[in-house]
JSON list of C-alpha atoms in Angstrom, two decimals:
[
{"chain": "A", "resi": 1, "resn": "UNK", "atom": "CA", "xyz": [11.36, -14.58, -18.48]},
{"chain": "A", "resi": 2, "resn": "UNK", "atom": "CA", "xyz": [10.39, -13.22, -14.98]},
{"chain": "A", "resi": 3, "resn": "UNK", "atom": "CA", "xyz": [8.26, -14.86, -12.13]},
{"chain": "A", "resi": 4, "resn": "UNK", "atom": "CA", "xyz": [7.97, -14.26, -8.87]},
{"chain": "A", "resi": 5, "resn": "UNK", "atom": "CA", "xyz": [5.92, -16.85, -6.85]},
{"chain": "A", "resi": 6, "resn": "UNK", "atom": "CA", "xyz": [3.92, -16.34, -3.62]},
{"chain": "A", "resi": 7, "resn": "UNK", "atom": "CA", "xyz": [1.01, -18.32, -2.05]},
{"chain": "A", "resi": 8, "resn": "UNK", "atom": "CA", "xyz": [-2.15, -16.80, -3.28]},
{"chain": "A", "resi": 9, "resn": "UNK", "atom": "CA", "xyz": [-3.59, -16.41, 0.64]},
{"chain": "A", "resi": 10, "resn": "UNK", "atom": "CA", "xyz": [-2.82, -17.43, 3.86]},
{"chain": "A", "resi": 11, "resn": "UNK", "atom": "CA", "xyz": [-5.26, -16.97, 7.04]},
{"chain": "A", "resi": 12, "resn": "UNK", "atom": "CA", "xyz": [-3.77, -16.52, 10.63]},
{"chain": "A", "resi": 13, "resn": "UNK", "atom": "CA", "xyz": [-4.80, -15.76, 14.12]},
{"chain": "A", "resi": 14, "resn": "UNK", "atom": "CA", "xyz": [-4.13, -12.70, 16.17]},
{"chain": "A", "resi": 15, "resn": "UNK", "atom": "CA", "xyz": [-0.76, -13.21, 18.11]},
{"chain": "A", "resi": 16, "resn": "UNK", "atom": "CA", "xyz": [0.57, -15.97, 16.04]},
{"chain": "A", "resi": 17, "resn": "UNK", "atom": "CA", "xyz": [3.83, -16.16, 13.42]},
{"chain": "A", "resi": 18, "resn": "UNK", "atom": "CA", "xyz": [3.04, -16.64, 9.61]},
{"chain": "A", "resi": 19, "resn": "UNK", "atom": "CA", "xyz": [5.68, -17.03, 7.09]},
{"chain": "A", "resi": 20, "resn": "UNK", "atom": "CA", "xyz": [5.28, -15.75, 3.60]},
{"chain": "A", "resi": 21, "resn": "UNK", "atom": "CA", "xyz": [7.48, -17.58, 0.51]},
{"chain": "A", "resi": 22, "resn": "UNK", "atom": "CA", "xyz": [8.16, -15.99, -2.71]},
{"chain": "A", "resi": 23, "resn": "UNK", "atom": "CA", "xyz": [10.90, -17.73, -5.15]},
{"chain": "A", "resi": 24, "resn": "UNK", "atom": "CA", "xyz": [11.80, -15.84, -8.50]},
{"chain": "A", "resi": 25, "resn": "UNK", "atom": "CA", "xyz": [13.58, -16.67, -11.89]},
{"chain": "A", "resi": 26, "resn": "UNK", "atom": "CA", "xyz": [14.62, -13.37, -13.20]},
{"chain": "A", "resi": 27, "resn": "UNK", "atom": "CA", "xyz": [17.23, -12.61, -15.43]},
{"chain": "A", "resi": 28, "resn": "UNK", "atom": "CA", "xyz": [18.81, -9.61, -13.16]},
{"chain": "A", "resi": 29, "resn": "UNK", "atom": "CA", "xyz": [18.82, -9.38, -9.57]},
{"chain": "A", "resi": 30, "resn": "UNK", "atom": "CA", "xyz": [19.97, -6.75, -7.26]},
{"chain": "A", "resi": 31, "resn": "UNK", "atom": "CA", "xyz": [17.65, -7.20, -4.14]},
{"chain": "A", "resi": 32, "resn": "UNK", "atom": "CA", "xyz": [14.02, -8.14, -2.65]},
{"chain": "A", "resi": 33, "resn": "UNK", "atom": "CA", "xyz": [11.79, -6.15, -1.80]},
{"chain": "A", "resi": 34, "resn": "UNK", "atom": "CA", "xyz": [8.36, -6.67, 0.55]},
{"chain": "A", "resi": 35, "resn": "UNK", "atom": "CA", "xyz": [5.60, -4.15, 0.27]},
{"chain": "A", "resi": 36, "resn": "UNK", "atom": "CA", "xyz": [2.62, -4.07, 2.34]},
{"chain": "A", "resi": 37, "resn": "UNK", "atom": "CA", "xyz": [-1.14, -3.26, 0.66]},
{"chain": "A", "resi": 38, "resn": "UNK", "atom": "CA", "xyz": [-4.14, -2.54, 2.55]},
{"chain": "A", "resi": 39, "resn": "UNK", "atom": "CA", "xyz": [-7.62, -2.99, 0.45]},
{"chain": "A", "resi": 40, "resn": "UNK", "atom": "CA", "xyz": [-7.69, 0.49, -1.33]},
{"chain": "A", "resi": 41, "resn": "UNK", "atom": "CA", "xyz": [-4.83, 1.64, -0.36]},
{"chain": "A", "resi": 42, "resn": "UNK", "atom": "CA", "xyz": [-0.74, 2.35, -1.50]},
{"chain": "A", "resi": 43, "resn": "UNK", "atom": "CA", "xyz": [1.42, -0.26, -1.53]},
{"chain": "A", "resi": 44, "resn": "UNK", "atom": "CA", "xyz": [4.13, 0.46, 1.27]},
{"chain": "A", "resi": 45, "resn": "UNK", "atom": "CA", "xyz": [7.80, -0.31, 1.46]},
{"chain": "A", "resi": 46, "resn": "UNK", "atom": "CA", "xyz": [8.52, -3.15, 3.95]},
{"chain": "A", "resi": 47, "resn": "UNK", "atom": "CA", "xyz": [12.03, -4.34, 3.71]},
{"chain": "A", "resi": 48, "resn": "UNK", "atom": "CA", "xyz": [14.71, -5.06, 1.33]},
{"chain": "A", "resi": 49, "resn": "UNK", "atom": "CA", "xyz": [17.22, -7.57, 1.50]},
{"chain": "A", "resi": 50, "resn": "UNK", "atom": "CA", "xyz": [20.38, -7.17, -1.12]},
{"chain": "A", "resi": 51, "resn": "UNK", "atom": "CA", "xyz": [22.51, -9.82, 0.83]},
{"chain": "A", "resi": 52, "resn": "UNK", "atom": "CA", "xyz": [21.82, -13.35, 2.14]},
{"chain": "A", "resi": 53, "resn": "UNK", "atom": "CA", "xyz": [20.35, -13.35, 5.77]},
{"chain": "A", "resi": 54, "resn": "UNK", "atom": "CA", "xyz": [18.08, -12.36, 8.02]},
{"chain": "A", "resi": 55, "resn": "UNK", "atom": "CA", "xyz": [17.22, -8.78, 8.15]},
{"chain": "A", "resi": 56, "resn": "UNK", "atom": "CA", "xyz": [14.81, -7.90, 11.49]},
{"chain": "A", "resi": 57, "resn": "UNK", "atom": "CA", "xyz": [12.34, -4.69, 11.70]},
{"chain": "A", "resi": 58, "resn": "UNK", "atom": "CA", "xyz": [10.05, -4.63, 14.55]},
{"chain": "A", "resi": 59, "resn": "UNK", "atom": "CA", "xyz": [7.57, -7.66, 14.24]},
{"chain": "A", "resi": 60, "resn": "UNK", "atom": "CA", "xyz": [8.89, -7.97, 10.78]},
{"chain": "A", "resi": 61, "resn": "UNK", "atom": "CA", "xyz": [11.51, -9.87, 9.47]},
{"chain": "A", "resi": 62, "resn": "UNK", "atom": "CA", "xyz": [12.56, -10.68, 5.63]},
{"chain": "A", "resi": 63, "resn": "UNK", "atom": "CA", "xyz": [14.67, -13.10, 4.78]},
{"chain": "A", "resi": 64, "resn": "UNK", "atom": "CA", "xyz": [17.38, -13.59, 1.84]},
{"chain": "A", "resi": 65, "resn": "UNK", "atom": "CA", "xyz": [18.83, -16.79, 0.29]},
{"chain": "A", "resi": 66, "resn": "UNK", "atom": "CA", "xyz": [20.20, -15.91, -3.40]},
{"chain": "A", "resi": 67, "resn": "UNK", "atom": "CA", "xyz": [21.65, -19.51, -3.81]},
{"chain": "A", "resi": 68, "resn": "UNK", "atom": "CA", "xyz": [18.17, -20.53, -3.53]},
{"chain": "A", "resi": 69, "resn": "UNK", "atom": "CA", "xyz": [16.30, -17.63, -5.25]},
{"chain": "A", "resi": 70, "resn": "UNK", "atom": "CA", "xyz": [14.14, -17.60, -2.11]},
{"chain": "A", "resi": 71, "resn": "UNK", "atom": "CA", "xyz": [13.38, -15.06, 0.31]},
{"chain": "A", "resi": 72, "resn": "UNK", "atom": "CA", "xyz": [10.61, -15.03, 2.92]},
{"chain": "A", "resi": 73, "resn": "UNK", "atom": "CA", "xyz": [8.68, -12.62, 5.29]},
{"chain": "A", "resi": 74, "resn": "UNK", "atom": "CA", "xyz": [8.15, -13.37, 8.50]},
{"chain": "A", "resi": 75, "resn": "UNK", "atom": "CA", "xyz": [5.40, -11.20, 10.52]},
{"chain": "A", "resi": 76, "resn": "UNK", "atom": "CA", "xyz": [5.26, -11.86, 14.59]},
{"chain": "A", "resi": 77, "resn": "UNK", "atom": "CA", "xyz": [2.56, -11.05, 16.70]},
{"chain": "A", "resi": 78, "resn": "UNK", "atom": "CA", "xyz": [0.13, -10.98, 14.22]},
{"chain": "A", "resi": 79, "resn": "UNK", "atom": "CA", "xyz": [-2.48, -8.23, 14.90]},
{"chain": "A", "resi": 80, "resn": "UNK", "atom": "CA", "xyz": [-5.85, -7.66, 13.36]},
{"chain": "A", "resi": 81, "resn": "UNK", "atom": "CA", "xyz": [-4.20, -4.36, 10.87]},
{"chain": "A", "resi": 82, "resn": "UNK", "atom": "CA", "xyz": [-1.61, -6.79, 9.44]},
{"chain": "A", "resi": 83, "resn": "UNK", "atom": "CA", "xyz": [-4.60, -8.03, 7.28]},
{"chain": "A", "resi": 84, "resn": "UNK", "atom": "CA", "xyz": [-3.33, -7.17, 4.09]},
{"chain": "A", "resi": 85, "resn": "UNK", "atom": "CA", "xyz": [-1.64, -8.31, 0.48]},
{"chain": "A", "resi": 86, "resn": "UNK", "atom": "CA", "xyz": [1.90, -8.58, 0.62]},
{"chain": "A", "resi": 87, "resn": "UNK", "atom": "CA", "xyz": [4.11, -8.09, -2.38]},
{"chain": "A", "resi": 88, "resn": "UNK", "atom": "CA", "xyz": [7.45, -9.75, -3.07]},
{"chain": "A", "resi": 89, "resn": "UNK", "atom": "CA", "xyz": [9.59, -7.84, -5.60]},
{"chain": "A", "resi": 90, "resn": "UNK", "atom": "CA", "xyz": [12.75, -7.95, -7.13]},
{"chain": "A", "resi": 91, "resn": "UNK", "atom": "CA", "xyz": [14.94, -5.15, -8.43]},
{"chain": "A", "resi": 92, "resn": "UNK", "atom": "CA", "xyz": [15.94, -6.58, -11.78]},
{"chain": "A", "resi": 93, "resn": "UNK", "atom": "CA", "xyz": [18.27, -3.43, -13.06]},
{"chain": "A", "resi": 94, "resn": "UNK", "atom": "CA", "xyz": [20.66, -0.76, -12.06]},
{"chain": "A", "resi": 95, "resn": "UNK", "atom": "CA", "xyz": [17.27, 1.82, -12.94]},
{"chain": "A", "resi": 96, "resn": "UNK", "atom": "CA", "xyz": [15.92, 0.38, -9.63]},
{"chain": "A", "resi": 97, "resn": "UNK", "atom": "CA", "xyz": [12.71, -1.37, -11.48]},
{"chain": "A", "resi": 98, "resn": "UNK", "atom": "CA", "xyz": [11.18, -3.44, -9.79]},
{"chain": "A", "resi": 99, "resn": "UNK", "atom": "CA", "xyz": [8.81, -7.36, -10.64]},
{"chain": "A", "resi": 100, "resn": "UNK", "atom": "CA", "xyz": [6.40, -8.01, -8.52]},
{"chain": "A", "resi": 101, "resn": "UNK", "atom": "CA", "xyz": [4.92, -11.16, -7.40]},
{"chain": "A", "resi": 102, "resn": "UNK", "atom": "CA", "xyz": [1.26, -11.26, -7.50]},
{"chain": "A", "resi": 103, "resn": "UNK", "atom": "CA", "xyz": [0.45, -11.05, -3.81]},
{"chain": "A", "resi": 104, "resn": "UNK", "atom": "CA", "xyz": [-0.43, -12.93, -0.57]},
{"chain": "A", "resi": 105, "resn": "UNK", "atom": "CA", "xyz": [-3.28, -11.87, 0.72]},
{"chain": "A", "resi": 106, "resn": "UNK", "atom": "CA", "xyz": [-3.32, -12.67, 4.64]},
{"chain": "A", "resi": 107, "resn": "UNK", "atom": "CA", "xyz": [-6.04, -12.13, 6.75]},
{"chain": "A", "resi": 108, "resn": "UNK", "atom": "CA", "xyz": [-5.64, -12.07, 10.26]},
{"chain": "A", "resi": 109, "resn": "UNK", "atom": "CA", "xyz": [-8.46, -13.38, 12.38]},
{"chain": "A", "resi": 110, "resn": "UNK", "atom": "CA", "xyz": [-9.51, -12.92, 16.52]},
{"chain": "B", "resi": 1, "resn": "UNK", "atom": "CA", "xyz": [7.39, 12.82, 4.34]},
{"chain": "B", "resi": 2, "resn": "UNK", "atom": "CA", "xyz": [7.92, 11.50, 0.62]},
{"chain": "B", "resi": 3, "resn": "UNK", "atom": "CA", "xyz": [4.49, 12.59, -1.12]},
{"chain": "B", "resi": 4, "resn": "UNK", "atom": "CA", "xyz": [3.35, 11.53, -4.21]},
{"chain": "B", "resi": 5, "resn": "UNK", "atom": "CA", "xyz": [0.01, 12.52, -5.84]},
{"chain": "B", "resi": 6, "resn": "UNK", "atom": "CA", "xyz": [-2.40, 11.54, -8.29]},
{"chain": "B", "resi": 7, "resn": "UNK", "atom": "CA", "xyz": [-4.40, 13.65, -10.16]},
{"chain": "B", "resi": 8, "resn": "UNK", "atom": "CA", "xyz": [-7.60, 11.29, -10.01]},
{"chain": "B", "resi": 9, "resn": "UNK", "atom": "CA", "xyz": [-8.85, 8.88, -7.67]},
{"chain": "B", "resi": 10, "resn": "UNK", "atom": "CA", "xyz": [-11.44, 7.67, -9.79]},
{"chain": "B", "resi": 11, "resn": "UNK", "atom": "CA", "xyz": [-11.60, 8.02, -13.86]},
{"chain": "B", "resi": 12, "resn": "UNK", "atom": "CA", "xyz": [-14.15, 6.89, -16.22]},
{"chain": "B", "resi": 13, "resn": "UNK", "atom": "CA", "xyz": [-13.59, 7.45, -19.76]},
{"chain": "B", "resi": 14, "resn": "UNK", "atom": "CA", "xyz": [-15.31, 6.08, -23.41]},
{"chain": "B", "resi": 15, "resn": "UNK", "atom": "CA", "xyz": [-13.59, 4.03, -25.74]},
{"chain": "B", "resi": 16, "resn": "UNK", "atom": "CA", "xyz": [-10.93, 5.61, -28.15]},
{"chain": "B", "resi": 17, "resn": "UNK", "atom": "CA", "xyz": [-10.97, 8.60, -25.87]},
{"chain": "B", "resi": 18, "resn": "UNK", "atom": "CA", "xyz": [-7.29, 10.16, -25.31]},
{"chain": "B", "resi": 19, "resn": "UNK", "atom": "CA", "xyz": [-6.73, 9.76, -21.54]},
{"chain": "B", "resi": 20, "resn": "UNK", "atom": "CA", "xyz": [-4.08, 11.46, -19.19]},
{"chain": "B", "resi": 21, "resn": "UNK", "atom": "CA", "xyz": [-3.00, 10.52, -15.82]},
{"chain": "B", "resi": 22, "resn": "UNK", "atom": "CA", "xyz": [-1.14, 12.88, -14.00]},
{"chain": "B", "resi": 23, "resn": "UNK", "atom": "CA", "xyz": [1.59, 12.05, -11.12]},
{"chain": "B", "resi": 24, "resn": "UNK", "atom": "CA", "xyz": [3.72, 14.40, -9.11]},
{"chain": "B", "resi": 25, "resn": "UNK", "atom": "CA", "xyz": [6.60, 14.09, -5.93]},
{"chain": "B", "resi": 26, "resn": "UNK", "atom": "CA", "xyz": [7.99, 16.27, -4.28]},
{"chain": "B", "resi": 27, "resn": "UNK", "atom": "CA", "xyz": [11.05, 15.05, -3.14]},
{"chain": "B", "resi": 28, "resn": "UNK", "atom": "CA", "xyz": [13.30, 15.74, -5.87]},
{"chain": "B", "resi": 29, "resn": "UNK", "atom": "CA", "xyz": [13.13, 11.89, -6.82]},
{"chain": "B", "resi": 30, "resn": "UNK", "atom": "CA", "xyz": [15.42, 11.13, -10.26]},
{"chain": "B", "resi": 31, "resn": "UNK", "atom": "CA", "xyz": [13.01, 7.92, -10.63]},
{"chain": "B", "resi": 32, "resn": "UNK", "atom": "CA", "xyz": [9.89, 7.73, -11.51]},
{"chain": "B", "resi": 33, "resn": "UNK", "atom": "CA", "xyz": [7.44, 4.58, -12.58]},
{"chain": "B", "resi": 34, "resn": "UNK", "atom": "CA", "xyz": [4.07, 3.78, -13.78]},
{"chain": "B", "resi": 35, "resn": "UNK", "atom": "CA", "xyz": [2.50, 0.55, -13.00]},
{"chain": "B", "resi": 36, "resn": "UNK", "atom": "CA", "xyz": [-0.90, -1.17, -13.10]},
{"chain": "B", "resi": 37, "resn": "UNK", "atom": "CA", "xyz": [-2.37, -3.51, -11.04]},
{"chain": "B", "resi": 38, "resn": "UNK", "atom": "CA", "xyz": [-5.17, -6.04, -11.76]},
{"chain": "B", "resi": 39, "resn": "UNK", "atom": "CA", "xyz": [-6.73, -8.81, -9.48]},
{"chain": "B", "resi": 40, "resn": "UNK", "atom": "CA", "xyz": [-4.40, -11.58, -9.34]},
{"chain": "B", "resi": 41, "resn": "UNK", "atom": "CA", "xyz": [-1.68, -10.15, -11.47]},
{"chain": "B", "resi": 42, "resn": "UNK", "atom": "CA", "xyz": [0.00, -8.09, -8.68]},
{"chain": "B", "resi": 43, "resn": "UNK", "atom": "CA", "xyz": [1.78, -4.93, -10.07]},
{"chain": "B", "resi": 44, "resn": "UNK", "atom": "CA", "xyz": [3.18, -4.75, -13.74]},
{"chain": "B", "resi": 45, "resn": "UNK", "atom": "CA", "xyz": [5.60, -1.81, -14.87]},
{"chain": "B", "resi": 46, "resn": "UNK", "atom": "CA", "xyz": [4.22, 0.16, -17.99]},
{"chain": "B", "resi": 47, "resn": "UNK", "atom": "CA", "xyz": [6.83, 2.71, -18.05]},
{"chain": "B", "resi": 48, "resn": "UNK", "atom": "CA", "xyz": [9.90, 4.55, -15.92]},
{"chain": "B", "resi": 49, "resn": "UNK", "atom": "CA", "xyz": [11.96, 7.36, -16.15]},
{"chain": "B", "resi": 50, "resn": "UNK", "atom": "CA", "xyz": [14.80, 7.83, -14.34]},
{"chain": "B", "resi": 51, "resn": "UNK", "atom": "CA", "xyz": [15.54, 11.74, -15.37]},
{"chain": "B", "resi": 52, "resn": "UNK", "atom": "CA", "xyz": [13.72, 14.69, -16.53]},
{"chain": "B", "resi": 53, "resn": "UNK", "atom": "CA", "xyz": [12.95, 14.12, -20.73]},
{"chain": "B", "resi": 54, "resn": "UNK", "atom": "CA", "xyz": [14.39, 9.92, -19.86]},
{"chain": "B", "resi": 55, "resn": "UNK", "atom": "CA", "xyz": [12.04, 7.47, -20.45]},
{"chain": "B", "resi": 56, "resn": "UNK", "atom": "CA", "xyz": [12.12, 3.48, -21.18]},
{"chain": "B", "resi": 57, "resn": "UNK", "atom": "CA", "xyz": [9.78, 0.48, -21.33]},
{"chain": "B", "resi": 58, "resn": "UNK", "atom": "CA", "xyz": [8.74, -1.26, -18.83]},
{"chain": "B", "resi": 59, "resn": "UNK", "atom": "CA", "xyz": [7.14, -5.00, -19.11]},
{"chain": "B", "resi": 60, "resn": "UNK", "atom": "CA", "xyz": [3.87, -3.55, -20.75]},
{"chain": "B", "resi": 61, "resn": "UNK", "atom": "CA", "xyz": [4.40, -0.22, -22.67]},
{"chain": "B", "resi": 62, "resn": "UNK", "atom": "CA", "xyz": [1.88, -1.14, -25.53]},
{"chain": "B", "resi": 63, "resn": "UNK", "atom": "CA", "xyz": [-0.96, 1.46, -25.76]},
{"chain": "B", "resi": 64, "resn": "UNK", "atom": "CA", "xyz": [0.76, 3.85, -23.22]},
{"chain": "B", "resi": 65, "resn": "UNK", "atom": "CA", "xyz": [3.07, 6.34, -23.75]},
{"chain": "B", "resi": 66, "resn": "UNK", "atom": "CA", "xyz": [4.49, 8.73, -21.29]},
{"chain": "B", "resi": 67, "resn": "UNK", "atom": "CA", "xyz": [6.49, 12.60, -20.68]},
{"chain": "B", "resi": 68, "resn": "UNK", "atom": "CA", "xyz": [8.33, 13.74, -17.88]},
{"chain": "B", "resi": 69, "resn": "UNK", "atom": "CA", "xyz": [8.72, 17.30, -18.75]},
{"chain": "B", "resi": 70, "resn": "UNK", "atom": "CA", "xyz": [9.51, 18.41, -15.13]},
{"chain": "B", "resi": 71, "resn": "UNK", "atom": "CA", "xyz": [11.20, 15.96, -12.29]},
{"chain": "B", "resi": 72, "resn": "UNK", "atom": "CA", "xyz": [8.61, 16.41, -10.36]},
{"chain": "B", "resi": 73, "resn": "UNK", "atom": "CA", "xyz": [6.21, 15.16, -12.98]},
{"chain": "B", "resi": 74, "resn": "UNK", "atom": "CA", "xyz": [5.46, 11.99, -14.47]},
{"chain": "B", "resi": 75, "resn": "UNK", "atom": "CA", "xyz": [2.38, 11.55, -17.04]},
{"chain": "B", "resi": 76, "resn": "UNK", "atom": "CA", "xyz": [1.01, 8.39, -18.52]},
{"chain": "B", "resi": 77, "resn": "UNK", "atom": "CA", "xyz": [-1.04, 8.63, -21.73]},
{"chain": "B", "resi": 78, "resn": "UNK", "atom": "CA", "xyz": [-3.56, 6.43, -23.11]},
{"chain": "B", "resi": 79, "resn": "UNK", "atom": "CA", "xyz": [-3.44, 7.93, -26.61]},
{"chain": "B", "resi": 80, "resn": "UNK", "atom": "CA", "xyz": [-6.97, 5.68, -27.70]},
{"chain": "B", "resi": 81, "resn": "UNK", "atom": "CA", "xyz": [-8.58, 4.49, -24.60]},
{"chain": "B", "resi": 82, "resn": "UNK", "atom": "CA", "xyz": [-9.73, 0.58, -25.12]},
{"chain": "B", "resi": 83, "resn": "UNK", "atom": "CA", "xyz": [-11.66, -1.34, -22.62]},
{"chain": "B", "resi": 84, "resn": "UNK", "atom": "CA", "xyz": [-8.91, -4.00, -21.63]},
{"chain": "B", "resi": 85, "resn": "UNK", "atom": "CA", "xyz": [-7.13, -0.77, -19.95]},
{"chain": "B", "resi": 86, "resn": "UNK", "atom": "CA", "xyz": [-9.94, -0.61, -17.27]},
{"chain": "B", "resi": 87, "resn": "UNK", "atom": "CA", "xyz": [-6.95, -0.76, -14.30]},
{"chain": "B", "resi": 88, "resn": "UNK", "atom": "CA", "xyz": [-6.16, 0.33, -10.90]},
{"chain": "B", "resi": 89, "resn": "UNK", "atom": "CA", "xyz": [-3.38, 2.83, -11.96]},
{"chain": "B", "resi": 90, "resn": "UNK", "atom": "CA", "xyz": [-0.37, 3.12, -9.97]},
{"chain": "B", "resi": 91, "resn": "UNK", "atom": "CA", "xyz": [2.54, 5.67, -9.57]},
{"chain": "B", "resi": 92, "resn": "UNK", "atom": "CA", "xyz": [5.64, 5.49, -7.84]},
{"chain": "B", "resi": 93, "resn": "UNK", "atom": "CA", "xyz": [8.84, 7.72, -7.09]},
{"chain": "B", "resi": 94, "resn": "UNK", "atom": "CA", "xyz": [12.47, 6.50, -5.80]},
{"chain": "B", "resi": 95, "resn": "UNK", "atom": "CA", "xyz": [15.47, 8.23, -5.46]},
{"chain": "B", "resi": 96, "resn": "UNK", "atom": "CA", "xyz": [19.19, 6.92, -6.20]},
{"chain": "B", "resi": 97, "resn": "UNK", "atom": "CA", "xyz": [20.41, 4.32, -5.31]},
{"chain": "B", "resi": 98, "resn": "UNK", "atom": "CA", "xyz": [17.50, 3.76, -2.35]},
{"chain": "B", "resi": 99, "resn": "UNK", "atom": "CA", "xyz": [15.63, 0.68, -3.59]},
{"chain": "B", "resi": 100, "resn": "UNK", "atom": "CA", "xyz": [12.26, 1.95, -1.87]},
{"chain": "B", "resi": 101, "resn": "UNK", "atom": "CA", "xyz": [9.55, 3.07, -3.95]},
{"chain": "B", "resi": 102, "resn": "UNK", "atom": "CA", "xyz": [6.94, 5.59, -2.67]},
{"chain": "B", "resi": 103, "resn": "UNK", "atom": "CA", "xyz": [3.84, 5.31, -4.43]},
{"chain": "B", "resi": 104, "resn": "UNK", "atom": "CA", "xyz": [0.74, 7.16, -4.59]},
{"chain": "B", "resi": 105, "resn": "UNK", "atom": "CA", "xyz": [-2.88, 6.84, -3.66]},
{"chain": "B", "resi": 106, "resn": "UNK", "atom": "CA", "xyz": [-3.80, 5.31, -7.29]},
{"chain": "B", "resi": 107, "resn": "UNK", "atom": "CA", "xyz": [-6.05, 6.09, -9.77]},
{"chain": "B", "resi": 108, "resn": "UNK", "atom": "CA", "xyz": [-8.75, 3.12, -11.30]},
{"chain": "B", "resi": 109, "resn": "UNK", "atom": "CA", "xyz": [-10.05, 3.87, -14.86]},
{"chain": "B", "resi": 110, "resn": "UNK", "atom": "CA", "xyz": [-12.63, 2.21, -16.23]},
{"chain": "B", "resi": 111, "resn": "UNK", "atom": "CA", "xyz": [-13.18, 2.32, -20.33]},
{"chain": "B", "resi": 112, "resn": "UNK", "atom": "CA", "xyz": [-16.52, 1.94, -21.15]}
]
């Protein structure tokens, strides 16, 4: 089967670095995705990483290692808007479908 | 900018009721997905189409079926509305072979 696992939560402070883990067992894999979710809103398109590595936008970064089936996102200079859920995914097919993990919700306090 | 619309913010429907939920992009997008999201179970595809008439199962087609008539339009159909359906619906557009997903504002249904 599919699964995708993130950390439930994780709390941070305004100007510090949090890392967010998500491993997967899926039985296709093409990339990873990270989408960002604000309470009651969209989820929108981070990053995607098809190869192994570190791939750097902005404060962002996500991070690929397909030996490992782990990827991670790293967010710098955490500000008080990057409160959010954060959504791992993998593209499983050649239609571009995507699993999702279930979220990290991070809040981001002063 | 990618735009994708919903035809309801908010639904509320009775049981066994035939429900339609209406998405539509307009960037030409081949792809197309429908997807629901429930506390603590992140995002789970119901159904995708990646052309116009095209349409396949996703990880939880049952009680859903869907028609893409148009590209531009994607519909998801609840053909006997049952309270376990009560959802934040999502929709989402992509085009070939870009791997990001645009989605729109969702729609949450609640079966009564």
């Amino acid at each position: 089967g599919q699964s995708l696992e993130q950390p439930s939560e994780v709390t941070a402070v305004e100007g510090a670095i949090v890392q967010i883990n998500c491993t997967y067992q899926t039985s296709g894999f093409y990339g990873l995705s990270w989408y960002q979710q604000h309470d009651g809103g969209a989820p929108t398109f981070l990053s995607y990483n098809a190869l192994d590595g570190l791939e750097e936008t902005g404060r962002f970064s996500s991070f690929l290692s397909r030996s490992d089936s782990y990827g991670y996102l790293l967010l710098q200079e955490l500000q008080m808007k990057d409160s959010a859920s954060y959504f791992c995914a993998v593209r499983d097919s050649g239609y571009s479908t995507l699993t999702f993990g279930k979220g990290t919700m991070l809040l981001v306090s002063p | 900018d990618v735009k994708v619309t919903q035809s309801s913010r908010y639904l509320v429907k009775r049981t066994g009721e035939k429900v339609f939920l209406e998405c539509v992009q307009d960037m030409d997008h081949e792809n197309m997905f429908w997807y629901r999201q429930d506390p603590g179970l992140g995002l789970r595809l119901i159904y995708f189409s990646y052309d116009v008439k095209m349409k396949e199962k996703g990880d939880i087609p049952e009680g859903y079926s869907v028609s893409r008539e148009k590209k531009e339009r994607f519909s998801l159909i609840l053909e006997s509305a049952s309270t376990n359906q009560t959802s934040m619906y999502l929709c989402a557009s992509s085009i070939q072979p870009n791997n990001e997903q645009f989605f729109g504002p969702g729609t949450r249904l609640t079966v009564l």
